[in-house]
PDB file of C-alpha atoms in Angstrom:
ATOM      1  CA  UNK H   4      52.799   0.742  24.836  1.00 45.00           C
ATOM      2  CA  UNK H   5      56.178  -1.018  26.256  1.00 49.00           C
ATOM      3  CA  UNK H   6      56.056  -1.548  29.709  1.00 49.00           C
ATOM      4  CA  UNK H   7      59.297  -1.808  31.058  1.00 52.00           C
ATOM      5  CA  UNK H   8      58.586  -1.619  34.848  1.00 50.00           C
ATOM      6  CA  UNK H   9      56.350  -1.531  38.225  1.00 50.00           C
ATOM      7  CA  UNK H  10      57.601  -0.227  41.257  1.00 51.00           C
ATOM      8  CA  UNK H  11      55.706  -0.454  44.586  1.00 50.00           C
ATOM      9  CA  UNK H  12      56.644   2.123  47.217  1.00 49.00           C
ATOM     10  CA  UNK H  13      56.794   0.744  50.249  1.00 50.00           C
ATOM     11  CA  UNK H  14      54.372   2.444  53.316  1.00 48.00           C
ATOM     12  CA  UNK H  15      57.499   3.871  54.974  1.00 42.00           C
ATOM     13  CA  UNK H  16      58.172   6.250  57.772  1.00 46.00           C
ATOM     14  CA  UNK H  17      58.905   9.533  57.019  1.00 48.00           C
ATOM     15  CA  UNK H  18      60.765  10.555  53.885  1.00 54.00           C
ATOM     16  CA  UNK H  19      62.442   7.838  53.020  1.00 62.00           C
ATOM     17  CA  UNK H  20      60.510   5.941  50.777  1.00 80.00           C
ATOM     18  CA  UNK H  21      60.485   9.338  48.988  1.00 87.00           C
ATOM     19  CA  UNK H  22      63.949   9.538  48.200  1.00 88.00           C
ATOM     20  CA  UNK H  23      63.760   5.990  47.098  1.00 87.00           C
ATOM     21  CA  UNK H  24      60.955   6.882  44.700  1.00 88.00           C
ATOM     22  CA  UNK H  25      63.158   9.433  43.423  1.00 92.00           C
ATOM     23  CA  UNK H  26      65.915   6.673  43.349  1.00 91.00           C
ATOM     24  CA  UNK H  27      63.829   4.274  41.465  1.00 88.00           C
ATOM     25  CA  UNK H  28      62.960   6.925  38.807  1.00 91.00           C
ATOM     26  CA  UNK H  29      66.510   7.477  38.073  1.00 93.00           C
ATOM     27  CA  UNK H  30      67.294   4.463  37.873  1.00 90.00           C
ATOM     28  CA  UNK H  31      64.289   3.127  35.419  1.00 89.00           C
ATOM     29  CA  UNK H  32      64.983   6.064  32.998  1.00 91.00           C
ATOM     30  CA  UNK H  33      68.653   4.990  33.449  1.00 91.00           C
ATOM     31  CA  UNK H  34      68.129   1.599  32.359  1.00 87.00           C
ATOM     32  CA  UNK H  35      65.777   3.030  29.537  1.00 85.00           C
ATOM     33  CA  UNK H  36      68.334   4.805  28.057  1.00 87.00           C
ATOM     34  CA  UNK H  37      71.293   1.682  28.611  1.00 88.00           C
ATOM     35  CA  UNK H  38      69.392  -1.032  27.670  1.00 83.00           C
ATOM     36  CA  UNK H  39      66.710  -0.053  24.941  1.00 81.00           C
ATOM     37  CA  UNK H  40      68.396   2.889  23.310  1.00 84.00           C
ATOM     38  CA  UNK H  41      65.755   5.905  24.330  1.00 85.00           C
ATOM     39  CA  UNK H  42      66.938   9.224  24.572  1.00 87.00           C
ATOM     40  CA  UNK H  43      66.500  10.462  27.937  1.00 90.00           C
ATOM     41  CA  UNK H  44      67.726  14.281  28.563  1.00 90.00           C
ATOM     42  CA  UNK H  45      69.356  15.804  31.475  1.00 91.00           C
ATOM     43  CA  UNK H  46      66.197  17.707  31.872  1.00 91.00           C
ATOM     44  CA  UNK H  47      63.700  15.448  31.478  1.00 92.00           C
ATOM     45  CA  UNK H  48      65.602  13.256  33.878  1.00 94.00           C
ATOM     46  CA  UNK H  49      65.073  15.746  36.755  1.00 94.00           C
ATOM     47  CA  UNK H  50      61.931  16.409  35.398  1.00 94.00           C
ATOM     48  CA  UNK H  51      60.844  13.428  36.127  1.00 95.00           C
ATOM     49  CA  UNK H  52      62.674  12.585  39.234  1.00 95.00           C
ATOM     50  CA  UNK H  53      60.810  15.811  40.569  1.00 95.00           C
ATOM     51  CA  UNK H  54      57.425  14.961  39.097  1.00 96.00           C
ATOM     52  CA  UNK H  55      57.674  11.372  41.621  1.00 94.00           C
ATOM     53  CA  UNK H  56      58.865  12.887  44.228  1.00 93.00           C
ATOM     54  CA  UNK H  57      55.812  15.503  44.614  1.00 93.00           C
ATOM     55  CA  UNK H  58      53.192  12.759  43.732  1.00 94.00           C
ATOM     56  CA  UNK H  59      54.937  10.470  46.317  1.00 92.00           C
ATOM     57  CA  UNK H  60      55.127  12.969  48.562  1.00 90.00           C
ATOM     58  CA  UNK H  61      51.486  13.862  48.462  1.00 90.00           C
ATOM     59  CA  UNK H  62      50.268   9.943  48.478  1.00 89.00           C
ATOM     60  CA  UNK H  63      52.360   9.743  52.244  1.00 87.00           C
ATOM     61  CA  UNK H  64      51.043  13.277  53.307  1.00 86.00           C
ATOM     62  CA  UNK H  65      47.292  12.837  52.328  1.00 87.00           C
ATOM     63  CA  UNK H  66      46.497   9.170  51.984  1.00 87.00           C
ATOM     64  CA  UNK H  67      46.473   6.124  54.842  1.00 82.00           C
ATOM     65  CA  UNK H  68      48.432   3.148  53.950  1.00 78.00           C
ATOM     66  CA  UNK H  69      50.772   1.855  50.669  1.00 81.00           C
ATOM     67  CA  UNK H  70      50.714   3.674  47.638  1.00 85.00           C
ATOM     68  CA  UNK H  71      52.184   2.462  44.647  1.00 86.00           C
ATOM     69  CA  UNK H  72      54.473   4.272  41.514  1.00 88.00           C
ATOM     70  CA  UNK H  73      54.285   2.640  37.769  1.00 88.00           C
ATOM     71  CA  UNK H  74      56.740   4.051  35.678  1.00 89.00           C
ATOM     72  CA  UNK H  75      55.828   3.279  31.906  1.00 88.00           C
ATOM     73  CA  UNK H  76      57.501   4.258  28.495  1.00 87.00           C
ATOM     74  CA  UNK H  77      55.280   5.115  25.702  1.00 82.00           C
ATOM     75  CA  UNK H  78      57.149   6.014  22.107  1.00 76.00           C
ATOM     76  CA  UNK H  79      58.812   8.914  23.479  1.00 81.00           C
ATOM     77  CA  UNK H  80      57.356  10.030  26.928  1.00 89.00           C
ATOM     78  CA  UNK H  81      57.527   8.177  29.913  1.00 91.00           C
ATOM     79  CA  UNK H  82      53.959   7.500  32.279  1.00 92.00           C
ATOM     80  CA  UNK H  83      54.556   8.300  36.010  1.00 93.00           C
ATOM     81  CA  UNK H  84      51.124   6.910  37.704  1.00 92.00           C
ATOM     82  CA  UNK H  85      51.106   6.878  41.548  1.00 91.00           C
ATOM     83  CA  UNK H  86      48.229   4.904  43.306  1.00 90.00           C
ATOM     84  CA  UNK H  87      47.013   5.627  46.894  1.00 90.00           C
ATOM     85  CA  UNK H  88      44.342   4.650  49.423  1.00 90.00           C
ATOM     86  CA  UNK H  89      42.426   7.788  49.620  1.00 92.00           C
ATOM     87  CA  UNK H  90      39.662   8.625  47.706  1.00 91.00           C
ATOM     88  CA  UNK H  91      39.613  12.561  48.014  1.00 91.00           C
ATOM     89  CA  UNK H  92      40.583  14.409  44.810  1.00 88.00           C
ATOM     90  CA  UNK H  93      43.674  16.700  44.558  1.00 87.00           C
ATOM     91  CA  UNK H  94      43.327  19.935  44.356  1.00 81.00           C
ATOM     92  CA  UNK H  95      45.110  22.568  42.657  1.00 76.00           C
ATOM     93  CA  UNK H  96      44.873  26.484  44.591  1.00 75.00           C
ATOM     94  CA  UNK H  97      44.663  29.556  42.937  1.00 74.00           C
ATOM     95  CA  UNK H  98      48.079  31.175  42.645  1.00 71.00           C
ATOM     96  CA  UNK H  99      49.198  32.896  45.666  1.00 74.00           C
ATOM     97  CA  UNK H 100      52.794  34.374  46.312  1.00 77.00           C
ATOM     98  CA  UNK H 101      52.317  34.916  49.547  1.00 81.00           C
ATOM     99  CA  UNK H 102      51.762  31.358  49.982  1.00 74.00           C
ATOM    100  CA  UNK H 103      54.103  28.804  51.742  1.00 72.00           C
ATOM    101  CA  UNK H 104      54.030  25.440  50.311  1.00 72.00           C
ATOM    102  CA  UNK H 105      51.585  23.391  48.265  1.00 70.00           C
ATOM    103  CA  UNK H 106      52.713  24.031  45.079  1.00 73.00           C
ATOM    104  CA  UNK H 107      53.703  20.520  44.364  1.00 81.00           C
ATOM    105  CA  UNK H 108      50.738  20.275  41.898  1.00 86.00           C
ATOM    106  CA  UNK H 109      51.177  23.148  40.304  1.00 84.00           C
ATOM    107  CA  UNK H 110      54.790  22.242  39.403  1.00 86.00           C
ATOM    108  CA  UNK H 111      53.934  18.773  38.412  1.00 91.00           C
ATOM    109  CA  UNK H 112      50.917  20.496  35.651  1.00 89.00           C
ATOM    110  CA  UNK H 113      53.558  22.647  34.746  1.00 87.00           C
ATOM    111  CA  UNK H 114      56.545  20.484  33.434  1.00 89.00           C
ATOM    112  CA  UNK H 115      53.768  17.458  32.413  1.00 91.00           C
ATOM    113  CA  UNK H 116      52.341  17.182  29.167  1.00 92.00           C
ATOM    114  CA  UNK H 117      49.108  14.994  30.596  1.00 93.00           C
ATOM    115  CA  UNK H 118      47.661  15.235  34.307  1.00 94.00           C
ATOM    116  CA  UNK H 119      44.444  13.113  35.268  1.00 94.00           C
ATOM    117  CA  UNK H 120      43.227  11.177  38.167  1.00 94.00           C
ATOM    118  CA  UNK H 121      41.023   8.353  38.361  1.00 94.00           C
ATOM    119  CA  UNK H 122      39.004   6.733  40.619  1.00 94.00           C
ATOM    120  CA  UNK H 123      39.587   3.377  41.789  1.00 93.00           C
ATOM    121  CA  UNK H 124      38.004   0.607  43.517  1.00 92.00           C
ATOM    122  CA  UNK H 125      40.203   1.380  46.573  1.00 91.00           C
ATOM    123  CA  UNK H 126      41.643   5.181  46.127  1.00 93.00           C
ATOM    124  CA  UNK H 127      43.286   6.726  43.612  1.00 95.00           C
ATOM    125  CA  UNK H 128      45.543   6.563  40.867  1.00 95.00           C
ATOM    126  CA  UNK H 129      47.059  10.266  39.401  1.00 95.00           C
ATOM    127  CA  UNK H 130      48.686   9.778  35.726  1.00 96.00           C
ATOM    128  CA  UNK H 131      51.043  12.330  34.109  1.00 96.00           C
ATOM    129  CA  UNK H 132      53.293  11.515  31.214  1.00 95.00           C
ATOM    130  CA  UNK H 133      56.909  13.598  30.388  1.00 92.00           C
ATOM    131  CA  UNK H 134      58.783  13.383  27.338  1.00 89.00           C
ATOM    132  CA  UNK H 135      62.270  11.568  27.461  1.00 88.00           C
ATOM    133  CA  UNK H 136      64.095  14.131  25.099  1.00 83.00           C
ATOM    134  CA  UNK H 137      64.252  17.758  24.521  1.00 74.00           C
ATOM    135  CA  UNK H 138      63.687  18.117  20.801  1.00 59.00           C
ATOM    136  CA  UNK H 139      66.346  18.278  18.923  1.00 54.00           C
ATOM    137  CA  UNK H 140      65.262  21.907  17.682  1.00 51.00           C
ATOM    138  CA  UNK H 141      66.409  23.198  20.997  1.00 48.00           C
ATOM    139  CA  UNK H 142      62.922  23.393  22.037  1.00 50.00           C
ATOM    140  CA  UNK H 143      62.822  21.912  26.337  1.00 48.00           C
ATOM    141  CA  UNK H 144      61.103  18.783  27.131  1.00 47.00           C
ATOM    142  CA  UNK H 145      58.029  19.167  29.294  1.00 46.00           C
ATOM    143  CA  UNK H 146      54.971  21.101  29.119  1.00 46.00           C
ATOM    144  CA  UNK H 147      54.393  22.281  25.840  1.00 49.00           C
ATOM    145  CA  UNK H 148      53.487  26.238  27.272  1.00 47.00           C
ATOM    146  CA  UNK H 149      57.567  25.952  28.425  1.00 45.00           C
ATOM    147  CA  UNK H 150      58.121  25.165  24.622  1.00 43.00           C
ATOM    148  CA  UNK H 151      59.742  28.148  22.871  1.00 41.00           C
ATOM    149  CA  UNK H 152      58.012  30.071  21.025  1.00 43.00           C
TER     150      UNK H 152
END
C-alpha cells in the first residue's frame, strides 16, 4: 500500500474545519493524479470529497475533542479513515422518507466499496475505500450495486 498522506483535522469551531477536510481531499487526490500519474475521475473526485465531508461532519457532531482524516491510495482506490474520541458505534437507521437528516451514513455505504469501524484505544477510527476511476467500460466508480448492470 503507498501512503501518500496524513491529514489531521484540526478541533475547530463550527464548520470550518469541514470545508477544509473537503479542501484537503481535493487537493490529495489532486496531487495523486499530478504527481504519480493515477487516474482520478470527476466522479470519484466528488465522491470522495462527499464521503469526508459526512465522516468529518459526524466526528464534530458526535465525538468530544480532535479527530483526525488519513487519506491513503491503494492500487486503484483511495482509503478515507477518520479517527475520533468517542467510543459509541455509528449507526445506520432503517430507511425513512419522511425523515429529515441523518442520512450521511447511508450515502457514504452507498458510493463506498468498504465501510468498517474499529475500536481504538481512545475512540474510533471508521475506514471506507473509493475507487479513483470509473472503469473504462463506462461502468461508475463507487459502490459496486451503482455498477451497471
Amino acid at each position: 500500500m503507498a501512503r501518500f498522506a496524513r491529514i489531521p483535522v484540526p478541533p475547530l469551531e463550527g464548520s470550518a474545519d469541514i470545508a477544509e477536510a473537503r479542501d484537503l481531499a481535493r487537493v490529495f487526490l489532486t496531487s495523486v493524479q499530478a504527481e504519480h500519474g493515477l487516474p482520478v475521475s470527476a466522479r470519484a473526485m466528488g465522491m470522495v470529497q462527499l464521503v469526508v465531508s459526512e465522516l468529518v461532519t459526524n466526528a464534530r457532531k458526535y465525538a468530544p475533542g480532535p479527530c483526525l482524516l488519513d487519506l491513503e491510495i491503494n492500487e486503484s482506490a483511495v482509503r478515507i479513515s477518520v479517527w475520533d474520541s468517542s467510543t459509541t458505534q455509528p449507526s445506520v437507521q432503517a430507511a425513512d422518507p419522511e425523515r429529515v437528516g441523518q442520512h450521511g451514513l447511508e450515502i457514504v455505504m452507498a458510493v463506498s466499496q468498504t465501510f468498517c469501524v474499529h475500536r481504538e484505544p481512545v475512540g474510533k477510527r471508521i475506514t471506507v475505500s473509493a475507487v479513483l476511476a470509473d472503469d473504462p467500460g463506462g461502468d461508475v466508480a463507487g459502490h459496486p450495486s451503482l455498477r451497471r448492470p
